[in-house]
Amino acid sequence: MTITCQGEKLILDKERALFLPKHQLLAISDIHLGKSAHFRQAGLQVPATIAQTDLQRLSLLIKQYHPKTLLINGDMFHHGLNTDIDEFSAWKKQYQELNFLLVKGNHDRLSDANYAAMDIDIHESSFCLGPFCFIHQAPNYTEEELYPISGHIHPGVTIVGKAKQRLKFPCFYFGKEYALLPAFSLFTGLYNIYPKASERIFAVTPKSVLEV
């Protein structure tokens, strides 16, 4: 799905990613690497393949769009260092020419040395580019002249089918004051969004992105 926002072309991908062609930037939010390993350490039976699947999806996006920059809009890492993050470090080595940029979220608590060791460029509060400013939590944004793109709440939308069945999907949200990216990780819940008449919602279905 291609839309125009703030005078720029944006591509909304069904793999829960946003691509800005003008800036050759691929943006995702809330990948929560290490979450499954963190739960397993706590004794919960969570599949070990969750992080692998998310990284495979990310590889396909990089192959498709050939970005110069991969921006993670907060909650890249769920907790502390664990086996999932070791797997990410090994995976990242195949993308030496790609600039990895993290806008810190509430779960991003690794030390500066940990991020430096993985060659990840850190922005503590926001990263602004063109008419947009990427920030993990939009209510914390104060610069009125730029349009904030946020994450954090894992937005979703419920669609009622012809047989009155209710299906819930991740979504992109574009409102007057800010936009929300869907959570990239498949291992996340959803917070239902109820748009107003002037706001746009794009449901992320298994086959495509649809405006609802």
mmCIF file with all atom_site columns, C-alpha atoms in Angstrom:
data_model
loop_
_atom_site.group_PDB
_atom_site.id
_atom_site.type_symbol
_atom_site.label_atom_id
_atom_site.label_alt_id
_atom_site.label_comp_id
_atom_site.label_asym_id
_atom_site.label_entity_id
_atom_site.label_seq_id
_atom_site.pdbx_PDB_ins_code
_atom_site.Cartn_x
_atom_site.Cartn_y
_atom_site.Cartn_z
_atom_site.occupancy
_atom_site.B_iso_or_equiv
_atom_site.pdbx_formal_charge
_atom_site.auth_seq_id
_atom_site.auth_comp_id
_atom_site.auth_asym_id
_atom_site.auth_atom_id
_atom_site.pdbx_PDB_model_num
ATOM 1   C CA . MET A 1 1   ? 0.000   0.000   0.000  1.00 0.00 ? 1   MET A CA 1
ATOM 2   C CA . THR A 1 2   ? 1.419   3.375   -1.072 1.00 0.00 ? 2   THR A CA 1
ATOM 3   C CA . ILE A 1 3   ? 0.104   6.576   0.493  1.00 0.00 ? 3   ILE A CA 1
ATOM 4   C CA . THR A 1 4   ? 1.078   10.243  0.628  1.00 0.00 ? 4   THR A CA 1
ATOM 5   C CA . CYS A 1 5   ? 1.683   11.805  4.034  1.00 0.00 ? 5   CYS A CA 1
ATOM 6   C CA . GLN A 1 6   ? 3.047   15.274  4.726  1.00 0.00 ? 6   GLN A CA 1
ATOM 7   C CA . GLY A 1 7   ? 3.799   15.593  1.003  1.00 0.00 ? 7   GLY A CA 1
ATOM 8   C CA . GLU A 1 8   ? 5.963   12.447  0.869  1.00 0.00 ? 8   GLU A CA 1
ATOM 9   C CA . LYS A 1 9   ? 5.377   8.978   -0.525 1.00 0.00 ? 9   LYS A CA 1
ATOM 10  C CA . LEU A 1 10  ? 5.229   6.200   2.075  1.00 0.00 ? 10  LEU A CA 1
ATOM 11  C CA . ILE A 1 11  ? 4.990   2.456   1.488  1.00 0.00 ? 11  ILE A CA 1
ATOM 12  C CA . LEU A 1 12  ? 3.094   0.429   4.104  1.00 0.00 ? 12  LEU A CA 1
ATOM 13  C CA . ASP A 1 13  ? 4.262   -3.181  3.936  1.00 0.00 ? 13  ASP A CA 1
ATOM 14  C CA . LYS A 1 14  ? 2.216   -6.183  5.076  1.00 0.00 ? 14  LYS A CA 1
ATOM 15  C CA . GLU A 1 15  ? 5.248   -7.332  7.081  1.00 0.00 ? 15  GLU A CA 1
ATOM 16  C CA . ARG A 1 16  ? 4.469   -4.441  9.453  1.00 0.00 ? 16  ARG A CA 1
ATOM 17  C CA . ALA A 1 17  ? 7.131   -2.100  8.109  1.00 0.00 ? 17  ALA A CA 1
ATOM 18  C CA . LEU A 1 18  ? 7.219   1.427   6.688  1.00 0.00 ? 18  LEU A CA 1
ATOM 19  C CA . PHE A 1 19  ? 9.499   2.417   3.789  1.00 0.00 ? 19  PHE A CA 1
ATOM 20  C CA . LEU A 1 20  ? 10.391  6.010   2.899  1.00 0.00 ? 20  LEU A CA 1
ATOM 21  C CA . PRO A 1 21  ? 11.674  5.843   -0.715 1.00 0.00 ? 21  PRO A CA 1
ATOM 22  C CA . LYS A 1 22  ? 12.963  9.436   -0.752 1.00 0.00 ? 22  LYS A CA 1
ATOM 23  C CA . HIS A 1 23  ? 15.264  8.723   2.183  1.00 0.00 ? 23  HIS A CA 1
ATOM 24  C CA . GLN A 1 24  ? 15.888  5.015   1.481  1.00 0.00 ? 24  GLN A CA 1
ATOM 25  C CA . LEU A 1 25  ? 14.855  4.323   5.062  1.00 0.00 ? 25  LEU A CA 1
ATOM 26  C CA . LEU A 1 26  ? 13.065  1.222   6.311  1.00 0.00 ? 26  LEU A CA 1
ATOM 27  C CA . ALA A 1 27  ? 11.322  1.695   9.651  1.00 0.00 ? 27  ALA A CA 1
ATOM 28  C CA . ILE A 1 28  ? 9.907   -0.866  12.060 1.00 0.00 ? 28  ILE A CA 1
ATOM 29  C CA . SER A 1 29  ? 8.825   -0.653  15.693 1.00 0.00 ? 29  SER A CA 1
ATOM 30  C CA . ASP A 1 30  ? 8.569   -2.980  18.678 1.00 0.00 ? 30  ASP A CA 1
ATOM 31  C CA . ILE A 1 31  ? 10.502  -6.001  17.457 1.00 0.00 ? 31  ILE A CA 1
ATOM 32  C CA . HIS A 1 32  ? 11.172  -7.003  21.109 1.00 0.00 ? 32  HIS A CA 1
ATOM 33  C CA . LEU A 1 33  ? 14.194  -9.200  20.396 1.00 0.00 ? 33  LEU A CA 1
ATOM 34  C CA . GLY A 1 34  ? 14.955  -11.365 23.400 1.00 0.00 ? 34  GLY A CA 1
ATOM 35  C CA . LYS A 1 35  ? 11.357  -11.493 24.613 1.00 0.00 ? 35  LYS A CA 1
ATOM 36  C CA . SER A 1 36  ? 10.865  -15.188 23.893 1.00 0.00 ? 36  SER A CA 1
ATOM 37  C CA . ALA A 1 37  ? 14.181  -16.119 25.531 1.00 0.00 ? 37  ALA A CA 1
ATOM 38  C CA . HIS A 1 38  ? 13.285  -13.940 28.528 1.00 0.00 ? 38  HIS A CA 1
ATOM 39  C CA . PHE A 1 39  ? 10.018  -15.847 28.961 1.00 0.00 ? 39  PHE A CA 1
ATOM 40  C CA . ARG A 1 40  ? 11.776  -19.202 28.594 1.00 0.00 ? 40  ARG A CA 1
ATOM 41  C CA . GLN A 1 41  ? 14.238  -18.199 31.315 1.00 0.00 ? 41  GLN A CA 1
ATOM 42  C CA . ALA A 1 42  ? 11.204  -17.602 33.533 1.00 0.00 ? 42  ALA A CA 1
ATOM 43  C CA . GLY A 1 43  ? 10.021  -21.151 32.884 1.00 0.00 ? 43  GLY A CA 1
ATOM 44  C CA . LEU A 1 44  ? 7.301   -20.409 30.327 1.00 0.00 ? 44  LEU A CA 1
ATOM 45  C CA . GLN A 1 45  ? 7.029   -22.649 27.276 1.00 0.00 ? 45  GLN A CA 1
ATOM 46  C CA . VAL A 1 46  ? 7.600   -20.143 24.477 1.00 0.00 ? 46  VAL A CA 1
ATOM 47  C CA . PRO A 1 47  ? 8.882   -21.366 21.062 1.00 0.00 ? 47  PRO A CA 1
ATOM 48  C CA . ALA A 1 48  ? 12.570  -20.694 20.442 1.00 0.00 ? 48  ALA A CA 1
ATOM 49  C CA . THR A 1 49  ? 11.863  -19.911 16.765 1.00 0.00 ? 49  THR A CA 1
ATOM 50  C CA . ILE A 1 50  ? 10.032  -16.598 17.318 1.00 0.00 ? 50  ILE A CA 1
ATOM 51  C CA . ALA A 1 51  ? 13.154  -14.419 17.054 1.00 0.00 ? 51  ALA A CA 1
ATOM 52  C CA . GLN A 1 52  ? 14.370  -16.446 14.062 1.00 0.00 ? 52  GLN A CA 1
ATOM 53  C CA . THR A 1 53  ? 11.070  -15.903 12.254 1.00 0.00 ? 53  THR A CA 1
ATOM 54  C CA . ASP A 1 54  ? 11.100  -12.150 12.908 1.00 0.00 ? 54  ASP A CA 1
ATOM 55  C CA . LEU A 1 55  ? 14.688  -11.849 11.653 1.00 0.00 ? 55  LEU A CA 1
ATOM 56  C CA . GLN A 1 56  ? 13.833  -13.857 8.524  1.00 0.00 ? 56  GLN A CA 1
ATOM 57  C CA . ARG A 1 57  ? 10.957  -11.462 7.822  1.00 0.00 ? 57  ARG A CA 1
ATOM 58  C CA . LEU A 1 58  ? 13.306  -8.531  8.308  1.00 0.00 ? 58  LEU A CA 1
ATOM 59  C CA . SER A 1 59  ? 15.821  -10.072 5.895  1.00 0.00 ? 59  SER A CA 1
ATOM 60  C CA . LEU A 1 60  ? 13.129  -10.307 3.222  1.00 0.00 ? 60  LEU A CA 1
ATOM 61  C CA . LEU A 1 61  ? 12.250  -6.637  3.714  1.00 0.00 ? 61  LEU A CA 1
ATOM 62  C CA . ILE A 1 62  ? 15.889  -5.590  3.395  1.00 0.00 ? 62  ILE A CA 1
ATOM 63  C CA . LYS A 1 63  ? 16.196  -7.659  0.227  1.00 0.00 ? 63  LYS A CA 1
ATOM 64  C CA . GLN A 1 64  ? 13.032  -6.106  -1.217 1.00 0.00 ? 64  GLN A CA 1
ATOM 65  C CA . TYR A 1 65  ? 13.686  -2.425  -0.476 1.00 0.00 ? 65  TYR A CA 1
ATOM 66  C CA . HIS A 1 66  ? 17.506  -2.201  -0.325 1.00 0.00 ? 66  HIS A CA 1
ATOM 67  C CA . PRO A 1 67  ? 17.443  0.540   2.341  1.00 0.00 ? 67  PRO A CA 1
ATOM 68  C CA . LYS A 1 68  ? 20.480  2.524   3.375  1.00 0.00 ? 68  LYS A CA 1
ATOM 69  C CA . THR A 1 69  ? 19.113  2.829   6.919  1.00 0.00 ? 69  THR A CA 1
ATOM 70  C CA . LEU A 1 70  ? 17.087  0.476   9.098  1.00 0.00 ? 70  LEU A CA 1
ATOM 71  C CA . LEU A 1 71  ? 15.345  2.455   11.830 1.00 0.00 ? 71  LEU A CA 1
ATOM 72  C CA . ILE A 1 72  ? 13.893  0.641   14.843 1.00 0.00 ? 72  ILE A CA 1
ATOM 73  C CA . ASN A 1 73  ? 11.394  2.985   16.453 1.00 0.00 ? 73  ASN A CA 1
ATOM 74  C CA . GLY A 1 74  ? 11.760  1.740   20.015 1.00 0.00 ? 74  GLY A CA 1
ATOM 75  C CA . ASP A 1 75  ? 11.650  -1.560  21.892 1.00 0.00 ? 75  ASP A CA 1
ATOM 76  C CA . MET A 1 76  ? 14.278  -3.262  19.803 1.00 0.00 ? 76  MET A CA 1
ATOM 77  C CA . PHE A 1 77  ? 15.344  -5.400  22.756 1.00 0.00 ? 77  PHE A CA 1
ATOM 78  C CA . HIS A 1 78  ? 12.824  -6.592  25.304 1.00 0.00 ? 78  HIS A CA 1
ATOM 79  C CA . HIS A 1 79  ? 14.992  -6.951  28.406 1.00 0.00 ? 79  HIS A CA 1
ATOM 80  C CA . GLY A 1 80  ? 18.629  -7.906  28.988 1.00 0.00 ? 80  GLY A CA 1
ATOM 81  C CA . LEU A 1 81  ? 21.184  -9.891  27.032 1.00 0.00 ? 81  LEU A CA 1
ATOM 82  C CA . ASN A 1 82  ? 20.180  -13.464 26.198 1.00 0.00 ? 82  ASN A CA 1
ATOM 83  C CA . THR A 1 83  ? 20.402  -16.097 23.455 1.00 0.00 ? 83  THR A CA 1
ATOM 84  C CA . ASP A 1 84  ? 17.943  -14.276 21.145 1.00 0.00 ? 84  ASP A CA 1
ATOM 85  C CA . ILE A 1 85  ? 20.180  -11.205 21.167 1.00 0.00 ? 85  ILE A CA 1
ATOM 86  C CA . ASP A 1 86  ? 23.222  -13.369 20.471 1.00 0.00 ? 86  ASP A CA 1
ATOM 87  C CA . GLU A 1 87  ? 21.335  -14.677 17.446 1.00 0.00 ? 87  GLU A CA 1
ATOM 88  C CA . PHE A 1 88  ? 20.571  -11.116 16.323 1.00 0.00 ? 88  PHE A CA 1
ATOM 89  C CA . SER A 1 89  ? 24.260  -10.163 16.574 1.00 0.00 ? 89  SER A CA 1
ATOM 90  C CA . ALA A 1 90  ? 25.211  -13.092 14.343 1.00 0.00 ? 90  ALA A CA 1
ATOM 91  C CA . TRP A 1 91  ? 22.407  -12.258 11.879 1.00 0.00 ? 91  TRP A CA 1
ATOM 92  C CA . LYS A 1 92  ? 23.421  -8.594  11.673 1.00 0.00 ? 92  LYS A CA 1
ATOM 93  C CA . LYS A 1 93  ? 26.929  -9.400  10.417 1.00 0.00 ? 93  LYS A CA 1
ATOM 94  C CA . GLN A 1 94  ? 25.577  -10.022 6.914  1.00 0.00 ? 94  GLN A CA 1
ATOM 95  C CA . TYR A 1 95  ? 24.493  -6.356  6.660  1.00 0.00 ? 95  TYR A CA 1
ATOM 96  C CA . GLN A 1 96  ? 27.762  -4.494  7.102  1.00 0.00 ? 96  GLN A CA 1
ATOM 97  C CA . GLU A 1 97  ? 26.712  -1.671  4.732  1.00 0.00 ? 97  GLU A CA 1
ATOM 98  C CA . LEU A 1 98  ? 23.342  -1.062  6.380  1.00 0.00 ? 98  LEU A CA 1
ATOM 99  C CA . ASN A 1 99  ? 23.069  1.675   9.009  1.00 0.00 ? 99  ASN A CA 1
ATOM 100 C CA . PHE A 1 100 ? 21.183  0.372   12.060 1.00 0.00 ? 100 PHE A CA 1
ATOM 101 C CA . LEU A 1 101 ? 19.524  3.172   14.002 1.00 0.00 ? 101 LEU A CA 1
ATOM 102 C CA . LEU A 1 102 ? 17.566  2.793   17.246 1.00 0.00 ? 102 LEU A CA 1
ATOM 103 C CA . VAL A 1 103 ? 15.245  5.343   18.790 1.00 0.00 ? 103 VAL A CA 1
ATOM 104 C CA . LYS A 1 104 ? 15.155  4.084   22.359 1.00 0.00 ? 104 LYS A CA 1
ATOM 105 C CA . GLY A 1 105 ? 11.905  2.776   23.802 1.00 0.00 ? 105 GLY A CA 1
ATOM 106 C CA . ASN A 1 106 ? 10.877  1.863   27.322 1.00 0.00 ? 106 ASN A CA 1
ATOM 107 C CA . HIS A 1 107 ? 12.241  -1.690  26.959 1.00 0.00 ? 107 HIS A CA 1
ATOM 108 C CA . ASP A 1 108 ? 15.635  -0.675  25.532 1.00 0.00 ? 108 ASP A CA 1
ATOM 109 C CA . ARG A 1 109 ? 17.798  -0.951  28.651 1.00 0.00 ? 109 ARG A CA 1
ATOM 110 C CA . LEU A 1 110 ? 21.111  -2.347  27.425 1.00 0.00 ? 110 LEU A CA 1
ATOM 111 C CA . SER A 1 111 ? 24.280  -0.414  28.177 1.00 0.00 ? 111 SER A CA 1
ATOM 112 C CA . ASP A 1 112 ? 25.838  1.964   25.669 1.00 0.00 ? 112 ASP A CA 1
ATOM 113 C CA . ALA A 1 113 ? 28.721  -0.502  25.389 1.00 0.00 ? 113 ALA A CA 1
ATOM 114 C CA . ASN A 1 114 ? 26.307  -3.286  24.361 1.00 0.00 ? 114 ASN A CA 1
ATOM 115 C CA . TYR A 1 115 ? 24.816  -1.156  21.594 1.00 0.00 ? 115 TYR A CA 1
ATOM 116 C CA . ALA A 1 116 ? 28.264  -0.017  20.457 1.00 0.00 ? 116 ALA A CA 1
ATOM 117 C CA . ALA A 1 117 ? 29.448  -3.627  20.260 1.00 0.00 ? 117 ALA A CA 1
ATOM 118 C CA . MET A 1 118 ? 26.586  -4.366  17.862 1.00 0.00 ? 118 MET A CA 1
ATOM 119 C CA . ASP A 1 119 ? 27.277  -1.169  15.862 1.00 0.00 ? 119 ASP A CA 1
ATOM 120 C CA . ILE A 1 120 ? 23.825  0.305   16.503 1.00 0.00 ? 120 ILE A CA 1
ATOM 121 C CA . ASP A 1 121 ? 23.446  4.085   16.290 1.00 0.00 ? 121 ASP A CA 1
ATOM 122 C CA . ILE A 1 122 ? 21.450  5.250   19.326 1.00 0.00 ? 122 ILE A CA 1
ATOM 123 C CA . HIS A 1 123 ? 19.033  8.178   19.559 1.00 0.00 ? 123 HIS A CA 1
ATOM 124 C CA . GLU A 1 124 ? 17.745  8.614   23.086 1.00 0.00 ? 124 GLU A CA 1
ATOM 125 C CA . SER A 1 125 ? 14.442  10.328  22.378 1.00 0.00 ? 125 SER A CA 1
ATOM 126 C CA . SER A 1 126 ? 13.746  10.859  18.664 1.00 0.00 ? 126 SER A CA 1
ATOM 127 C CA . PHE A 1 127 ? 15.146  10.894  15.135 1.00 0.00 ? 127 PHE A CA 1
ATOM 128 C CA . CYS A 1 128 ? 13.870  13.503  12.684 1.00 0.00 ? 128 CYS A CA 1
ATOM 129 C CA . LEU A 1 129 ? 14.031  13.223  8.921  1.00 0.00 ? 129 LEU A CA 1
ATOM 130 C CA . GLY A 1 130 ? 12.259  15.396  6.343  1.00 0.00 ? 130 GLY A CA 1
ATOM 131 C CA . PRO A 1 131 ? 8.784   16.318  7.659  1.00 0.00 ? 131 PRO A CA 1
ATOM 132 C CA . PHE A 1 132 ? 8.758   13.366  10.098 1.00 0.00 ? 132 PHE A CA 1
ATOM 133 C CA . CYS A 1 133 ? 10.071  12.719  13.578 1.00 0.00 ? 133 CYS A CA 1
ATOM 134 C CA . PHE A 1 134 ? 10.321  9.136   14.775 1.00 0.00 ? 134 PHE A CA 1
ATOM 135 C CA . ILE A 1 135 ? 9.685   8.767   18.496 1.00 0.00 ? 135 ILE A CA 1
ATOM 136 C CA . HIS A 1 136 ? 8.661   5.699   20.488 1.00 0.00 ? 136 HIS A CA 1
ATOM 137 C CA . GLN A 1 137 ? 5.833   7.396   22.408 1.00 0.00 ? 137 GLN A CA 1
ATOM 138 C CA . ALA A 1 138 ? 4.047   10.185  20.518 1.00 0.00 ? 138 ALA A CA 1
ATOM 139 C CA . PRO A 1 139 ? 2.666   11.973  23.626 1.00 0.00 ? 139 PRO A CA 1
ATOM 140 C CA . ASN A 1 140 ? 6.280   12.792  24.573 1.00 0.00 ? 140 ASN A CA 1
ATOM 141 C CA . TYR A 1 141 ? 6.780   14.770  21.343 1.00 0.00 ? 141 TYR A CA 1
ATOM 142 C CA . THR A 1 142 ? 6.934   18.565  21.625 1.00 0.00 ? 142 THR A CA 1
ATOM 143 C CA . GLU A 1 143 ? 8.120   19.910  18.218 1.00 0.00 ? 143 GLU A CA 1
ATOM 144 C CA . GLU A 1 144 ? 4.949   21.097  16.476 1.00 0.00 ? 144 GLU A CA 1
ATOM 145 C CA . GLU A 1 145 ? 6.461   21.693  13.034 1.00 0.00 ? 145 GLU A CA 1
ATOM 146 C CA . LEU A 1 146 ? 7.197   17.997  12.375 1.00 0.00 ? 146 LEU A CA 1
ATOM 147 C CA . TYR A 1 147 ? 4.834   15.016  12.133 1.00 0.00 ? 147 TYR A CA 1
ATOM 148 C CA . PRO A 1 148 ? 5.649   12.336  14.736 1.00 0.00 ? 148 PRO A CA 1
ATOM 149 C CA . ILE A 1 149 ? 5.647   8.648   13.853 1.00 0.00 ? 149 ILE A CA 1
ATOM 150 C CA . SER A 1 150 ? 5.343   6.497   16.938 1.00 0.00 ? 150 SER A CA 1
ATOM 151 C CA . GLY A 1 151 ? 5.119   2.890   18.131 1.00 0.00 ? 151 GLY A CA 1
ATOM 152 C CA . HIS A 1 152 ? 4.752   1.517   21.657 1.00 0.00 ? 152 HIS A CA 1
ATOM 153 C CA . ILE A 1 153 ? 1.054   0.627   21.880 1.00 0.00 ? 153 ILE A CA 1
ATOM 154 C CA . HIS A 1 154 ? 0.957   -2.191  19.255 1.00 0.00 ? 154 HIS A CA 1
ATOM 155 C CA . PRO A 1 155 ? -2.112  -0.790  17.420 1.00 0.00 ? 155 PRO A CA 1
ATOM 156 C CA . GLY A 1 156 ? -4.789  -3.099  16.091 1.00 0.00 ? 156 GLY A CA 1
ATOM 157 C CA . VAL A 1 157 ? -8.184  -2.809  14.414 1.00 0.00 ? 157 VAL A CA 1
ATOM 158 C CA . THR A 1 158 ? -11.229 -5.086  14.473 1.00 0.00 ? 158 THR A CA 1
ATOM 159 C CA . ILE A 1 159 ? -12.999 -5.783  11.178 1.00 0.00 ? 159 ILE A CA 1
ATOM 160 C CA . VAL A 1 160 ? -16.514 -7.262  11.117 1.00 0.00 ? 160 VAL A CA 1
ATOM 161 C CA . GLY A 1 161 ? -17.133 -9.638  8.200  1.00 0.00 ? 161 GLY A CA 1
ATOM 162 C CA . LYS A 1 162 ? -20.312 -10.280 6.214  1.00 0.00 ? 162 LYS A CA 1
ATOM 163 C CA . ALA A 1 163 ? -21.180 -13.199 8.498  1.00 0.00 ? 163 ALA A CA 1
ATOM 164 C CA . LYS A 1 164 ? -20.617 -10.899 11.510 1.00 0.00 ? 164 LYS A CA 1
ATOM 165 C CA . GLN A 1 165 ? -17.364 -12.614 12.367 1.00 0.00 ? 165 GLN A CA 1
ATOM 166 C CA . ARG A 1 166 ? -14.877 -10.315 14.086 1.00 0.00 ? 166 ARG A CA 1
ATOM 167 C CA . LEU A 1 167 ? -11.251 -10.386 12.953 1.00 0.00 ? 167 LEU A CA 1
ATOM 168 C CA . LYS A 1 168 ? -8.502  -8.392  14.663 1.00 0.00 ? 168 LYS A CA 1
ATOM 169 C CA . PHE A 1 169 ? -5.421  -7.262  12.753 1.00 0.00 ? 169 PHE A CA 1
ATOM 170 C CA . PRO A 1 170 ? -2.342  -5.122  13.431 1.00 0.00 ? 170 PRO A CA 1
ATOM 171 C CA . CYS A 1 171 ? -2.638  -1.730  11.778 1.00 0.00 ? 171 CYS A CA 1
ATOM 172 C CA . PHE A 1 172 ? -1.001  1.500   10.706 1.00 0.00 ? 172 PHE A CA 1
ATOM 173 C CA . TYR A 1 173 ? -2.700  4.603   12.094 1.00 0.00 ? 173 TYR A CA 1
ATOM 174 C CA . PHE A 1 174 ? -2.429  8.122   10.645 1.00 0.00 ? 174 PHE A CA 1
ATOM 175 C CA . GLY A 1 175 ? -4.146  10.812  12.667 1.00 0.00 ? 175 GLY A CA 1
ATOM 176 C CA . LYS A 1 176 ? -4.013  14.589  12.659 1.00 0.00 ? 176 LYS A CA 1
ATOM 177 C CA . GLU A 1 177 ? -1.392  14.778  15.415 1.00 0.00 ? 177 GLU A CA 1
ATOM 178 C CA . TYR A 1 178 ? 0.732   11.646  14.865 1.00 0.00 ? 178 TYR A CA 1
ATOM 179 C CA . ALA A 1 179 ? 1.044   8.216   13.229 1.00 0.00 ? 179 ALA A CA 1
ATOM 180 C CA . LEU A 1 180 ? 1.443   4.781   14.802 1.00 0.00 ? 180 LEU A CA 1
ATOM 181 C CA . LEU A 1 181 ? 3.394   1.841   13.420 1.00 0.00 ? 181 LEU A CA 1
ATOM 182 C CA . PRO A 1 182 ? 2.262   -1.733  14.074 1.00 0.00 ? 182 PRO A CA 1
ATOM 183 C CA . ALA A 1 183 ? 4.455   -3.882  16.303 1.00 0.00 ? 183 ALA A CA 1
ATOM 184 C CA . PHE A 1 184 ? 6.886   -5.775  14.070 1.00 0.00 ? 184 PHE A CA 1
ATOM 185 C CA . SER A 1 185 ? 7.231   -8.848  16.256 1.00 0.00 ? 185 SER A CA 1
ATOM 186 C CA . LEU A 1 186 ? 4.668   -11.613 15.859 1.00 0.00 ? 186 LEU A CA 1
ATOM 187 C CA . PHE A 1 187 ? 4.940   -12.206 19.628 1.00 0.00 ? 187 PHE A CA 1
ATOM 188 C CA . THR A 1 188 ? 2.940   -9.163  20.771 1.00 0.00 ? 188 THR A CA 1
ATOM 189 C CA . GLY A 1 189 ? -0.620  -8.316  21.729 1.00 0.00 ? 189 GLY A CA 1
ATOM 190 C CA . LEU A 1 190 ? -2.809  -5.678  20.083 1.00 0.00 ? 190 LEU A CA 1
ATOM 191 C CA . TYR A 1 191 ? -4.444  -2.524  21.410 1.00 0.00 ? 191 TYR A CA 1
ATOM 192 C CA . ASN A 1 192 ? -7.631  -1.718  19.513 1.00 0.00 ? 192 ASN A CA 1
ATOM 193 C CA . ILE A 1 193 ? -7.751  1.656   17.738 1.00 0.00 ? 193 ILE A CA 1
ATOM 194 C CA . TYR A 1 194 ? -11.100 3.396   17.133 1.00 0.00 ? 194 TYR A CA 1
ATOM 195 C CA . PRO A 1 195 ? -10.442 6.102   14.518 1.00 0.00 ? 195 PRO A CA 1
ATOM 196 C CA . LYS A 1 196 ? -12.347 9.325   14.123 1.00 0.00 ? 196 LYS A CA 1
ATOM 197 C CA . ALA A 1 197 ? -13.778 10.378  10.778 1.00 0.00 ? 197 ALA A CA 1
ATOM 198 C CA . SER A 1 198 ? -10.685 12.370  9.755  1.00 0.00 ? 198 SER A CA 1
ATOM 199 C CA . GLU A 1 199 ? -8.187  9.627   10.680 1.00 0.00 ? 199 GLU A CA 1
ATOM 200 C CA . ARG A 1 200 ? -6.876  6.792   8.496  1.00 0.00 ? 200 ARG A CA 1
ATOM 201 C CA . ILE A 1 201 ? -6.431  3.158   9.514  1.00 0.00 ? 201 ILE A CA 1
ATOM 202 C CA . PHE A 1 202 ? -4.673  0.523   7.409  1.00 0.00 ? 202 PHE A CA 1
ATOM 203 C CA . ALA A 1 203 ? -5.193  -3.082  8.517  1.00 0.00 ? 203 ALA A CA 1
ATOM 204 C CA . VAL A 1 204 ? -2.283  -5.481  8.054  1.00 0.00 ? 204 VAL A CA 1
ATOM 205 C CA . THR A 1 205 ? -3.805  -8.748  6.812  1.00 0.00 ? 205 THR A CA 1
ATOM 206 C CA . PRO A 1 206 ? -1.781  -11.870 5.925  1.00 0.00 ? 206 PRO A CA 1
ATOM 207 C CA . LYS A 1 207 ? -2.000  -11.016 2.212  1.00 0.00 ? 207 LYS A CA 1
ATOM 208 C CA . SER A 1 208 ? -2.042  -7.207  1.995  1.00 0.00 ? 208 SER A CA 1
ATOM 209 C CA . VAL A 1 209 ? -2.483  -3.829  3.678  1.00 0.00 ? 209 VAL A CA 1
ATOM 210 C CA . LEU A 1 210 ? -6.046  -2.538  3.402  1.00 0.00 ? 210 LEU A CA 1
ATOM 211 C CA . GLU A 1 211 ? -7.555  0.814   4.339  1.00 0.00 ? 211 GLU A CA 1
ATOM 212 C CA . VAL A 1 212 ? -10.566 0.397   6.634  1.00 0.00 ? 212 VAL A CA 1
#
